[in-house]
Amino acid sequence: MSWLFAVHLVAVILSWGVTRRLPSHKPVAAFFTWVGFLEVVRSTAKPYTDHAGDPGGLPVALRYLDRATVLTWWFFPLALCIHYFLRRKPHAVWPVMVVAWLLIARYPAVSAEELGTYLLVYAAVTMSASWAIIFWGMTRRDDVTPTISHLAVMVYVAAEVAMDLVPLAEDVLGNWSYIIAGNIVLYATLALLQGGWLLRKRRTDVIGELGASA
Amino acid sequence: MLVQVIIFVAFAMGLGSVAWWSWSQRQLARRQVEMQRDLAQLGTEVQDVAHDLQNLLASISLNVLVAKDLPANERAEALDDVEQATWSASRMVAALRSQLPMDKGMTCRTLVKLHAALLGRLGVEIEIHARGDLEHDGSDLPAERVVQNLLGNAVRESMRHPDAIVRVDLDTDRLVVSNPIGDDAELGDEIWEREVSGAHSSGLGLSIVRSSAESIGWTVRHEIEGYVVHFIVERNASARTSGIGITA
């Protein structure tokens, strides 16, 4: 877990570093920060959410937060896809989240079957919509220029699909150790990509300055 | 299983990266094509302006040369025309540099008189029949390029025929420039195309006339009557219905 926090923290710091050079990267940096914050909260809440029974008070609040996080997670990458690949405001995503919030409000009265159906539909719809938007933007939108933000979103969405597909195929969905391992690989890759971009940018800036002063 | 997840995640991210890379390469290639097209367009514009500038400067130079031997009052007139022509040359360069057009609000009639005077001093007789003035949209620089090129072509062709007269008819709805042609001249519609010439010239003049005319709401065409060609410039609205009554 500490490895995940470490690589995640590096990826978040580098994403804000990229934002300083490329302001349009801000939504990606904000998303990684938000995800990091949620991971910390979820880890804190885990002993309570795993605990049987209904203790009330803070544990209940943390349990609601945990559910809310899981049930709405994929809407944020979807919003990023709309923002970066369609160049539109992702307002359309937020009303869809009402379904998730209704489930969260009814928690823990929601049955496992209900929850399972929601998770399956939600994952299938959001993942396929995300990739449909990405491919649409890549092939049909001439005004979309590929940047490090697009690469980060594509890598994130690809990794999330893999992290959900493999455990689903193997019937081990929700296995915490798989999610941690997958996320370590994901955030290490994102840190490398963003770090590489920053290094390259710095090098081209230095060459530009040398050229200007020559 | 853990290794499987890691490998699959890495593989998926690799696919995502490859998709992004191929997309960025395609975008790069598209931008390069657009840049090349823009450069080619700029090259064409530069070539056109160079063509008009060269003609204008040749005309200025010859007028200054001729002006030296003219009586005082005619010399003043010639120098006034030269001054106008240098102003036109300056405007062409300014337009190429995307600067604001420095319009002088010159009418078609004024332009015809100016360029007829400049070219007339080269020894070709130019007869002007002005019964009205042809209006145009936007800047008067394209209008000047139309008049300059049509008259310049007409004068050049007339020089090949002794005692030839260039005739200019200007009315509210059309401008017609007529000049003699040789019996071997081939003047199909292709003469309006770029770098196509029926008279062994650069083949740029008439294509500049057409593009300049279109930019200010004029249409151009030509008709042949025996050994005379009439270049007809009309306002867009009247272009469809009118004819000048000349049969080819």
Short mmCIF file of C-alpha atoms in Angstrom, two decimals:
data_model
loop_
_atom_site.label_atom_id
_atom_site.label_comp_id
_atom_site.label_asym_id
_atom_site.label_seq_id
_atom_site.Cartn_x
_atom_site.Cartn_y
_atom_site.Cartn_z
CA MET A 1 0.00 0.00 0.00
CA SER A 2 2.85 2.38 0.86
CA TRP A 3 4.28 1.75 -2.66
CA LEU A 4 0.98 2.78 -4.19
CA PHE A 5 0.87 5.99 -2.13
CA ALA A 6 4.49 6.74 -3.05
CA VAL A 7 4.08 6.35 -6.83
CA HIS A 8 0.69 8.06 -6.71
CA LEU A 9 2.19 11.03 -4.87
CA VAL A 10 5.01 11.28 -7.44
CA ALA A 11 2.48 11.13 -10.30
CA VAL A 12 0.36 13.86 -8.66
CA ILE A 13 3.38 16.14 -8.07
CA LEU A 14 4.55 15.66 -11.65
CA SER A 15 1.06 16.29 -12.99
CA TRP A 16 1.02 19.70 -11.27
CA GLY A 17 4.54 20.24 -12.65
CA VAL A 18 3.18 19.60 -16.13
CA THR A 19 0.27 21.99 -15.41
CA ARG A 20 2.76 24.81 -14.79
CA ARG A 21 4.07 24.37 -18.35
CA LEU A 22 0.79 23.25 -19.90
CA PRO A 23 -2.23 24.84 -18.13
CA SER A 24 -4.66 22.64 -20.08
CA HIS A 25 -3.32 19.68 -18.06
CA LYS A 26 -5.06 21.04 -14.94
CA PRO A 27 -8.16 18.78 -15.11
CA VAL A 28 -5.87 15.70 -15.26
CA ALA A 29 -3.80 16.95 -12.31
CA ALA A 30 -6.97 17.73 -10.37
CA PHE A 31 -8.35 14.27 -11.10
CA PHE A 32 -5.16 12.47 -9.98
CA THR A 33 -5.14 14.58 -6.81
CA TRP A 34 -8.81 13.78 -6.15
CA VAL A 35 -8.18 10.06 -6.71
CA GLY A 36 -5.19 10.20 -4.35
CA PHE A 37 -7.27 11.92 -1.70
CA LEU A 38 -10.02 9.31 -2.10
CA GLU A 39 -7.48 6.47 -1.82
CA VAL A 40 -6.28 7.88 1.50
CA VAL A 41 -9.85 8.26 2.76
CA ARG A 42 -10.83 4.78 1.55
CA SER A 43 -7.79 3.22 3.22
CA THR A 44 -8.73 4.98 6.44
CA ALA A 45 -12.31 3.82 6.07
CA LYS A 46 -11.46 0.24 5.13
CA PRO A 47 -11.39 -1.19 8.68
CA TYR A 48 -14.83 0.31 9.23
CA THR A 49 -16.30 -0.74 5.89
CA ASP A 50 -15.04 -4.29 6.39
CA HIS A 51 -16.54 -4.38 9.87
CA ALA A 52 -19.78 -6.30 10.08
CA GLY A 53 -22.88 -4.72 11.53
CA ASP A 54 -23.96 -1.10 11.60
CA PRO A 55 -22.00 0.82 14.21
CA GLY A 56 -23.36 4.31 13.28
CA GLY A 57 -21.66 7.73 13.46
CA LEU A 58 -18.30 8.26 11.67
CA PRO A 59 -17.96 4.64 10.48
CA VAL A 60 -21.30 4.92 8.70
CA ALA A 61 -20.25 8.21 7.07
CA LEU A 62 -16.97 6.62 5.93
CA ARG A 63 -18.84 3.61 4.62
CA TYR A 64 -21.14 5.90 2.60
CA LEU A 65 -18.11 7.72 1.24
CA ASP A 66 -16.51 4.42 0.26
CA ARG A 67 -19.65 3.35 -1.61
CA ALA A 68 -20.00 6.77 -3.23
CA THR A 69 -16.42 6.57 -4.43
CA VAL A 70 -16.78 3.12 -5.94
CA LEU A 71 -20.15 3.82 -7.54
CA THR A 72 -19.19 7.14 -9.18
CA TRP A 73 -15.47 6.59 -9.91
CA TRP A 74 -15.74 6.04 -13.66
CA PHE A 75 -17.76 9.18 -14.32
CA PHE A 76 -14.67 11.30 -13.76
CA PRO A 77 -12.48 9.68 -16.47
CA LEU A 78 -15.55 9.85 -18.74
CA ALA A 79 -15.80 13.59 -18.03
CA LEU A 80 -12.09 13.94 -18.82
CA CYS A 81 -12.60 12.14 -22.15
CA ILE A 82 -15.44 14.51 -23.07
CA HIS A 83 -13.35 17.53 -22.04
CA TYR A 84 -10.18 16.53 -23.92
CA PHE A 85 -11.43 14.55 -26.90
CA LEU A 86 -14.68 16.35 -27.70
CA ARG A 87 -13.60 19.78 -26.40
CA ARG A 88 -16.94 20.12 -24.65
CA LYS A 89 -17.99 20.80 -21.09
CA PRO A 90 -18.80 17.44 -19.48
CA HIS A 91 -22.12 18.58 -17.97
CA ALA A 92 -23.95 15.61 -19.52
CA VAL A 93 -22.14 13.24 -17.14
CA TRP A 94 -23.41 14.74 -13.91
CA PRO A 95 -27.17 13.94 -14.32
CA VAL A 96 -26.26 10.29 -15.03
CA MET A 97 -24.61 10.19 -11.63
CA VAL A 98 -28.07 10.64 -10.05
CA VAL A 99 -28.61 6.86 -10.41
CA ALA A 100 -25.44 6.25 -8.42
CA TRP A 101 -26.45 8.77 -5.78
CA LEU A 102 -29.89 7.14 -5.43
CA LEU A 103 -28.17 3.82 -4.74
CA ILE A 104 -25.81 5.47 -2.29
CA ALA A 105 -28.69 7.14 -0.48
CA ARG A 106 -30.46 3.79 -0.10
CA TYR A 107 -27.32 2.08 1.19
CA PRO A 108 -27.12 -0.33 3.04
CA ALA A 109 -30.67 -1.35 2.05
CA VAL A 110 -29.44 -2.06 -1.50
CA SER A 111 -29.33 -5.75 -2.30
CA ALA A 112 -26.13 -7.41 -3.55
CA GLU A 113 -27.89 -8.33 -6.79
CA GLU A 114 -28.99 -4.74 -7.36
CA LEU A 115 -25.48 -3.52 -6.68
CA GLY A 116 -23.94 -6.16 -8.95
CA THR A 117 -26.24 -5.26 -11.84
CA TYR A 118 -25.50 -1.56 -11.38
CA LEU A 119 -21.74 -2.17 -11.28
CA LEU A 120 -21.83 -4.28 -14.43
CA VAL A 121 -23.97 -1.81 -16.43
CA TYR A 122 -22.08 1.18 -15.05
CA ALA A 123 -18.65 -0.28 -15.91
CA ALA A 124 -19.73 -1.43 -19.39
CA VAL A 125 -21.42 1.88 -20.28
CA THR A 126 -18.77 4.23 -18.92
CA MET A 127 -15.83 2.25 -20.30
CA SER A 128 -17.29 1.80 -23.77
CA ALA A 129 -18.47 5.44 -23.82
CA SER A 130 -14.98 6.61 -22.81
CA TRP A 131 -13.29 4.66 -25.60
CA ALA A 132 -15.95 5.63 -28.14
CA ILE A 133 -15.32 9.29 -27.28
CA ILE A 134 -11.54 8.81 -27.47
CA PHE A 135 -11.72 7.20 -30.91
CA TRP A 136 -14.24 9.76 -32.12
CA GLY A 137 -11.94 12.59 -31.03
CA MET A 138 -8.90 10.93 -32.60
CA THR A 139 -10.51 10.23 -35.95
CA ARG A 140 -13.17 12.91 -36.43
CA ARG A 141 -11.97 16.02 -34.61
CA ASP A 142 -9.30 17.90 -36.51
CA ASP A 143 -9.20 20.62 -33.86
CA VAL A 144 -8.01 18.22 -31.13
CA THR A 145 -4.22 18.27 -30.83
CA PRO A 146 -2.62 15.31 -29.03
CA THR A 147 -0.91 16.43 -25.84
CA ILE A 148 0.47 14.76 -22.72
CA SER A 149 -3.01 15.23 -21.16
CA HIS A 150 -4.59 13.07 -23.87
CA LEU A 151 -1.88 10.46 -23.39
CA ALA A 152 -2.42 10.44 -19.60
CA VAL A 153 -6.20 10.04 -20.03
CA MET A 154 -5.79 7.25 -22.61
CA VAL A 155 -3.29 5.37 -20.44
CA TYR A 156 -5.50 5.77 -17.37
CA VAL A 157 -8.64 4.57 -19.16
CA ALA A 158 -6.78 1.63 -20.76
CA ALA A 159 -5.37 0.54 -17.39
CA GLU A 160 -8.74 0.84 -15.65
CA VAL A 161 -10.37 -1.31 -18.32
CA ALA A 162 -7.66 -3.97 -17.86
CA MET A 163 -7.94 -3.79 -14.07
CA ASP A 164 -11.67 -4.37 -14.26
CA LEU A 165 -11.66 -6.90 -17.10
CA VAL A 166 -9.08 -9.39 -15.77
CA PRO A 167 -10.57 -9.77 -12.27
CA LEU A 168 -14.05 -9.90 -13.86
CA ALA A 169 -12.98 -12.70 -16.22
CA GLU A 170 -11.30 -14.57 -13.39
CA ASP A 171 -14.26 -13.92 -11.05
CA VAL A 172 -12.08 -12.17 -8.47
CA LEU A 173 -13.62 -8.71 -8.84
CA GLY A 174 -12.88 -6.40 -5.95
CA ASN A 175 -9.69 -8.19 -4.92
CA TRP A 176 -7.80 -5.42 -3.14
CA SER A 177 -4.28 -6.77 -3.86
CA TYR A 178 -4.91 -6.90 -7.63
CA ILE A 179 -6.22 -3.34 -7.60
CA ILE A 180 -3.18 -2.16 -5.65
CA ALA A 181 -0.74 -3.93 -8.00
CA GLY A 182 -2.51 -2.61 -11.11
CA ASN A 183 -2.58 0.94 -9.71
CA ILE A 184 1.14 0.83 -8.83
CA VAL A 185 1.92 -0.04 -12.47
CA LEU A 186 -0.52 2.62 -13.67
CA TYR A 187 0.79 5.49 -11.53
CA ALA A 188 4.43 4.51 -12.10
CA THR A 189 3.75 4.71 -15.85
CA LEU A 190 1.94 8.05 -15.50
CA ALA A 191 4.84 9.38 -13.39
CA LEU A 192 7.33 8.23 -16.05
CA LEU A 193 5.34 9.74 -18.92
CA GLN A 194 4.84 13.09 -17.18
CA GLY A 195 8.43 13.17 -15.89
CA GLY A 196 9.70 12.37 -19.39
CA TRP A 197 7.51 15.11 -20.85
CA LEU A 198 8.84 17.64 -18.32
CA LEU A 199 12.46 16.66 -19.03
CA ARG A 200 11.93 16.93 -22.78
CA LYS A 201 10.17 20.27 -22.38
CA ARG A 202 13.02 21.57 -20.23
CA ARG A 203 15.55 20.44 -22.84
CA THR A 204 13.66 22.09 -25.72
CA ASP A 205 13.27 25.29 -23.64
CA VAL A 206 17.04 25.37 -23.00
CA ILE A 207 17.74 24.84 -26.70
CA GLY A 208 15.22 27.60 -27.49
CA GLU A 209 16.90 29.99 -25.04
CA LEU A 210 20.33 29.18 -26.47
CA GLY A 211 19.00 29.80 -29.95
CA ALA A 212 17.46 33.12 -28.87
CA SER A 213 20.66 34.31 -27.20
CA ALA A 214 22.92 33.20 -30.10
CA MET B 1 -2.90 -14.14 -11.04
CA LEU B 2 -1.20 -11.02 -9.70
CA VAL B 3 1.41 -11.21 -12.46
CA GLN B 4 -1.37 -11.72 -14.98
CA VAL B 5 -3.09 -8.54 -13.83
CA ILE B 6 0.15 -6.56 -13.97
CA ILE B 7 1.00 -7.83 -17.45
CA PHE B 8 -2.50 -7.15 -18.72
CA VAL B 9 -2.52 -3.64 -17.27
CA ALA B 10 0.90 -2.93 -18.81
CA PHE B 11 -0.27 -4.34 -22.14
CA ALA B 12 -3.43 -2.20 -22.09
CA MET B 13 -1.42 0.91 -21.28
CA GLY B 14 0.97 0.04 -24.10
CA LEU B 15 -1.95 -0.18 -26.52
CA GLY B 16 -3.24 3.18 -25.29
CA SER B 17 0.20 4.75 -25.77
CA VAL B 18 0.60 3.29 -29.27
CA ALA B 19 -2.86 4.62 -30.23
CA TRP B 20 -1.86 8.07 -28.93
CA TRP B 21 1.50 7.95 -30.75
CA SER B 22 -0.01 6.97 -34.10
CA TRP B 23 -2.66 9.68 -33.65
CA SER B 24 -0.02 12.33 -32.90
CA GLN B 25 2.05 11.24 -35.93
CA ARG B 26 -1.01 11.48 -38.16
CA GLN B 27 -1.82 14.94 -36.80
CA LEU B 28 1.79 16.01 -37.36
CA ALA B 29 1.67 14.81 -40.97
CA ARG B 30 -1.63 16.65 -41.53
CA ARG B 31 -0.20 19.88 -40.10
CA GLN B 32 2.84 19.57 -42.36
CA VAL B 33 0.59 19.17 -45.40
CA GLU B 34 -1.42 22.24 -44.32
CA MET B 35 1.78 24.20 -43.80
CA GLN B 36 3.05 23.22 -47.25
CA ARG B 37 -0.28 24.26 -48.77
CA ASP B 38 -0.12 27.62 -46.96
CA LEU B 39 3.46 28.12 -48.15
CA ALA B 40 2.47 27.28 -51.73
CA GLN B 41 -0.42 29.78 -51.47
CA LEU B 42 1.97 32.41 -50.12
CA GLY B 43 4.40 31.64 -52.94
CA THR B 44 1.61 32.16 -55.49
CA GLU B 45 0.63 35.47 -53.90
CA VAL B 46 4.25 36.63 -53.85
CA GLN B 47 4.67 35.64 -57.51
CA ASP B 48 1.49 37.54 -58.45
CA VAL B 49 2.52 40.67 -56.56
CA ALA B 50 6.03 40.44 -58.04
CA HIS B 51 4.46 40.26 -61.51
CA ASP B 52 2.32 43.36 -60.94
CA LEU B 53 5.16 45.22 -59.22
CA GLN B 54 7.52 44.48 -62.08
CA ASN B 55 5.02 45.87 -64.60
CA LEU B 56 4.28 48.88 -62.42
CA LEU B 57 7.97 49.65 -61.86
CA ALA B 58 8.73 49.27 -65.57
CA SER B 59 5.92 51.70 -66.29
CA ILE B 60 7.16 54.14 -63.62
CA SER B 61 10.71 53.97 -64.95
CA LEU B 62 9.65 54.58 -68.57
CA ASN B 63 7.33 57.42 -67.54
CA VAL B 64 10.14 59.15 -65.64
CA LEU B 65 12.37 58.72 -68.69
CA VAL B 66 9.72 60.17 -71.01
CA ALA B 67 8.83 62.98 -68.57
CA LYS B 68 12.33 64.49 -68.89
CA ASP B 69 11.61 65.51 -72.49
CA LEU B 70 8.03 66.73 -71.94
CA PRO B 71 6.95 70.35 -71.70
CA ALA B 72 6.62 71.63 -68.12
CA ASN B 73 2.84 71.24 -67.77
CA GLU B 74 2.81 67.72 -69.22
CA ARG B 75 5.84 66.78 -67.12
CA ALA B 76 3.98 67.80 -63.94
CA GLU B 77 1.05 65.63 -65.04
CA ALA B 78 3.36 62.68 -65.75
CA LEU B 79 5.05 63.03 -62.37
CA ASP B 80 1.64 63.12 -60.66
CA ASP B 81 0.80 59.83 -62.38
CA VAL B 82 4.15 58.37 -61.37
CA GLU B 83 3.49 59.40 -57.78
CA GLN B 84 0.13 57.59 -57.86
CA ALA B 85 1.80 54.52 -59.35
CA THR B 86 4.49 54.41 -56.63
CA TRP B 87 1.70 54.63 -54.06
CA SER B 88 0.01 51.65 -55.73
CA ALA B 89 3.27 49.68 -55.61
CA SER B 90 3.61 50.45 -51.92
CA ARG B 91 0.02 49.30 -51.29
CA MET B 92 0.68 45.98 -53.01
CA VAL B 93 3.64 45.27 -50.74
CA ALA B 94 1.64 46.34 -47.67
CA ALA B 95 -1.21 43.99 -48.62
CA LEU B 96 1.25 41.12 -49.01
CA ARG B 97 2.53 41.81 -45.51
CA SER B 98 -1.08 41.53 -44.26
CA GLN B 99 -1.17 45.17 -43.28
CA LEU B 100 -4.39 47.17 -43.37
CA PRO B 101 -5.24 48.24 -46.91
CA MET B 102 -4.44 51.91 -47.45
CA ASP B 103 -7.43 52.67 -49.64
CA LYS B 104 -7.59 55.95 -51.47
CA GLY B 105 -11.18 55.41 -52.49
CA MET B 106 -10.21 55.41 -56.17
CA THR B 107 -13.04 54.72 -58.57
CA CYS B 108 -12.74 52.48 -61.59
CA ARG B 109 -12.81 55.55 -63.83
CA THR B 110 -9.88 57.16 -61.95
CA LEU B 111 -7.92 53.91 -62.15
CA VAL B 112 -8.55 53.55 -65.88
CA LYS B 113 -7.43 57.15 -66.49
CA LEU B 114 -4.30 56.73 -64.35
CA HIS B 115 -3.11 53.53 -65.97
CA ALA B 116 -4.11 54.67 -69.46
CA ALA B 117 -2.02 57.80 -68.93
CA LEU B 118 0.97 55.80 -67.61
CA LEU B 119 0.83 53.30 -70.48
CA GLY B 120 -0.18 55.85 -73.10
CA ARG B 121 3.16 57.64 -72.75
CA LEU B 122 4.83 54.48 -74.03
CA GLY B 123 3.54 55.31 -77.52
CA VAL B 124 0.34 53.27 -77.78
CA GLU B 125 -2.91 55.04 -78.45
CA ILE B 126 -5.58 54.37 -75.83
CA GLU B 127 -9.13 55.52 -76.49
CA ILE B 128 -11.33 55.86 -73.42
CA HIS B 129 -15.13 56.05 -73.62
CA ALA B 130 -16.39 56.57 -70.10
CA ARG B 131 -20.15 56.89 -69.76
CA GLY B 132 -20.36 55.82 -66.12
CA ASP B 133 -18.36 54.11 -63.41
CA LEU B 134 -18.21 50.47 -62.42
CA GLU B 135 -18.62 49.99 -58.67
CA HIS B 136 -16.83 47.29 -56.67
CA ASP B 137 -16.99 45.77 -53.18
CA GLY B 138 -14.19 46.10 -50.62
CA SER B 139 -10.73 47.51 -51.21
CA ASP B 140 -9.80 49.31 -54.43
CA LEU B 141 -6.44 47.52 -54.65
CA PRO B 142 -7.89 44.44 -56.46
CA ALA B 143 -9.77 46.81 -58.79
CA GLU B 144 -6.50 48.53 -59.58
CA ARG B 145 -4.82 45.19 -60.30
CA VAL B 146 -7.64 44.27 -62.69
CA VAL B 147 -7.34 47.55 -64.58
CA GLN B 148 -3.52 47.54 -64.54
CA ASN B 149 -3.25 44.00 -65.91
CA LEU B 150 -5.96 44.35 -68.55
CA LEU B 151 -4.51 47.61 -69.85
CA GLY B 152 -0.95 46.31 -69.57
CA ASN B 153 -1.83 43.21 -71.61
CA ALA B 154 -3.70 45.28 -74.15
CA VAL B 155 -0.80 47.70 -74.61
CA ARG B 156 1.72 44.88 -74.91
CA GLU B 157 -0.38 43.15 -77.58
CA SER B 158 -0.99 46.42 -79.42
CA MET B 159 2.73 47.09 -79.69
CA ARG B 160 2.94 44.09 -82.02
CA HIS B 161 0.49 45.68 -84.42
CA PRO B 162 1.43 49.00 -86.03
CA ASP B 163 -1.19 51.77 -85.63
CA ALA B 164 -3.28 49.60 -83.30
CA ILE B 165 -5.62 51.29 -80.83
CA VAL B 166 -6.56 50.03 -77.40
CA ARG B 167 -10.19 50.84 -76.68
CA VAL B 168 -11.62 51.13 -73.18
CA ASP B 169 -15.39 51.33 -72.66
CA LEU B 170 -16.50 52.10 -69.15
CA ASP B 171 -20.12 52.15 -68.05
CA THR B 172 -22.03 51.70 -64.81
CA ASP B 173 -22.37 47.96 -65.34
CA ARG B 174 -19.21 46.97 -67.20
CA LEU B 175 -15.69 47.73 -68.24
CA VAL B 176 -14.54 46.49 -71.63
CA VAL B 177 -10.90 46.59 -72.72
CA SER B 178 -10.39 45.76 -76.41
CA ASN B 179 -7.13 45.19 -78.18
CA PRO B 180 -6.03 43.66 -81.49
CA ILE B 181 -4.77 40.09 -81.69
CA GLY B 182 -2.79 38.21 -84.27
CA ASP B 183 -4.48 35.68 -86.54
CA ASP B 184 -2.52 32.87 -84.86
CA ALA B 185 -3.71 33.74 -81.34
CA GLU B 186 -5.48 30.97 -79.50
CA LEU B 187 -7.71 32.51 -76.91
CA GLY B 188 -9.88 29.84 -75.35
CA ASP B 189 -11.17 30.00 -71.78
CA GLU B 190 -7.91 28.48 -70.59
CA ILE B 191 -6.24 31.92 -70.89
CA TRP B 192 -7.77 32.74 -67.48
CA GLU B 193 -5.87 29.85 -65.93
CA ARG B 194 -2.58 30.40 -64.17
CA GLU B 195 0.58 30.17 -66.28
CA VAL B 196 -1.39 29.61 -69.47
CA SER B 197 -0.73 32.17 -72.17
CA GLY B 198 -2.06 32.58 -75.68
CA ALA B 199 0.48 35.30 -76.41
CA HIS B 200 3.85 33.98 -75.18
CA SER B 201 3.69 35.99 -71.94
CA SER B 202 4.08 34.84 -68.32
CA GLY B 203 0.45 33.72 -68.21
CA LEU B 204 -0.06 35.36 -64.83
CA GLY B 205 -1.80 38.61 -65.78
CA LEU B 206 -5.22 37.24 -66.64
CA SER B 207 -5.30 34.80 -63.71
CA ILE B 208 -4.52 37.77 -61.42
CA VAL B 209 -7.33 39.68 -63.14
CA ARG B 210 -9.78 36.87 -62.51
CA SER B 211 -8.87 36.28 -58.83
CA SER B 212 -8.75 40.03 -58.07
CA ALA B 213 -12.07 40.61 -59.83
CA GLU B 214 -13.79 37.78 -57.97
CA SER B 215 -12.60 39.18 -54.62
CA ILE B 216 -14.48 42.46 -55.21
CA GLY B 217 -17.69 41.11 -56.74
CA TRP B 218 -16.78 41.31 -60.41
CA THR B 219 -16.81 38.63 -63.07
CA VAL B 220 -14.55 38.51 -66.10
CA ARG B 221 -14.81 36.91 -69.51
CA HIS B 222 -13.60 37.55 -73.04
CA GLU B 223 -15.10 37.61 -76.48
CA ILE B 224 -13.36 37.61 -79.86
CA GLU B 225 -14.53 39.68 -82.79
CA GLY B 226 -12.36 39.18 -85.85
CA TYR B 227 -8.86 40.35 -84.94
CA VAL B 228 -9.96 42.08 -81.74
CA VAL B 229 -10.41 40.59 -78.29
CA HIS B 230 -12.74 42.22 -75.76
CA PHE B 231 -12.04 41.61 -72.08
CA ILE B 232 -15.29 42.24 -70.25
CA VAL B 233 -15.56 42.98 -66.53
CA GLU B 234 -19.03 43.08 -64.98
CA ARG B 235 -20.66 43.31 -61.59
CA ASN B 236 -21.75 39.87 -60.35
CA ALA B 237 -25.48 40.63 -60.35
CA SER B 238 -25.56 41.77 -63.95
CA ALA B 239 -23.10 39.17 -65.22
CA ARG B 240 -25.76 36.52 -65.75
CA THR B 241 -28.16 38.58 -67.83
CA SER B 242 -26.09 40.97 -69.89
CA GLY B 243 -24.08 40.62 -73.06
CA ILE B 244 -22.30 43.25 -75.02
CA GLY B 245 -23.77 42.21 -78.30
CA ILE B 246 -20.57 40.99 -79.85
CA THR B 247 -20.42 37.62 -81.50
CA ALA B 248 -17.30 35.61 -81.36
#
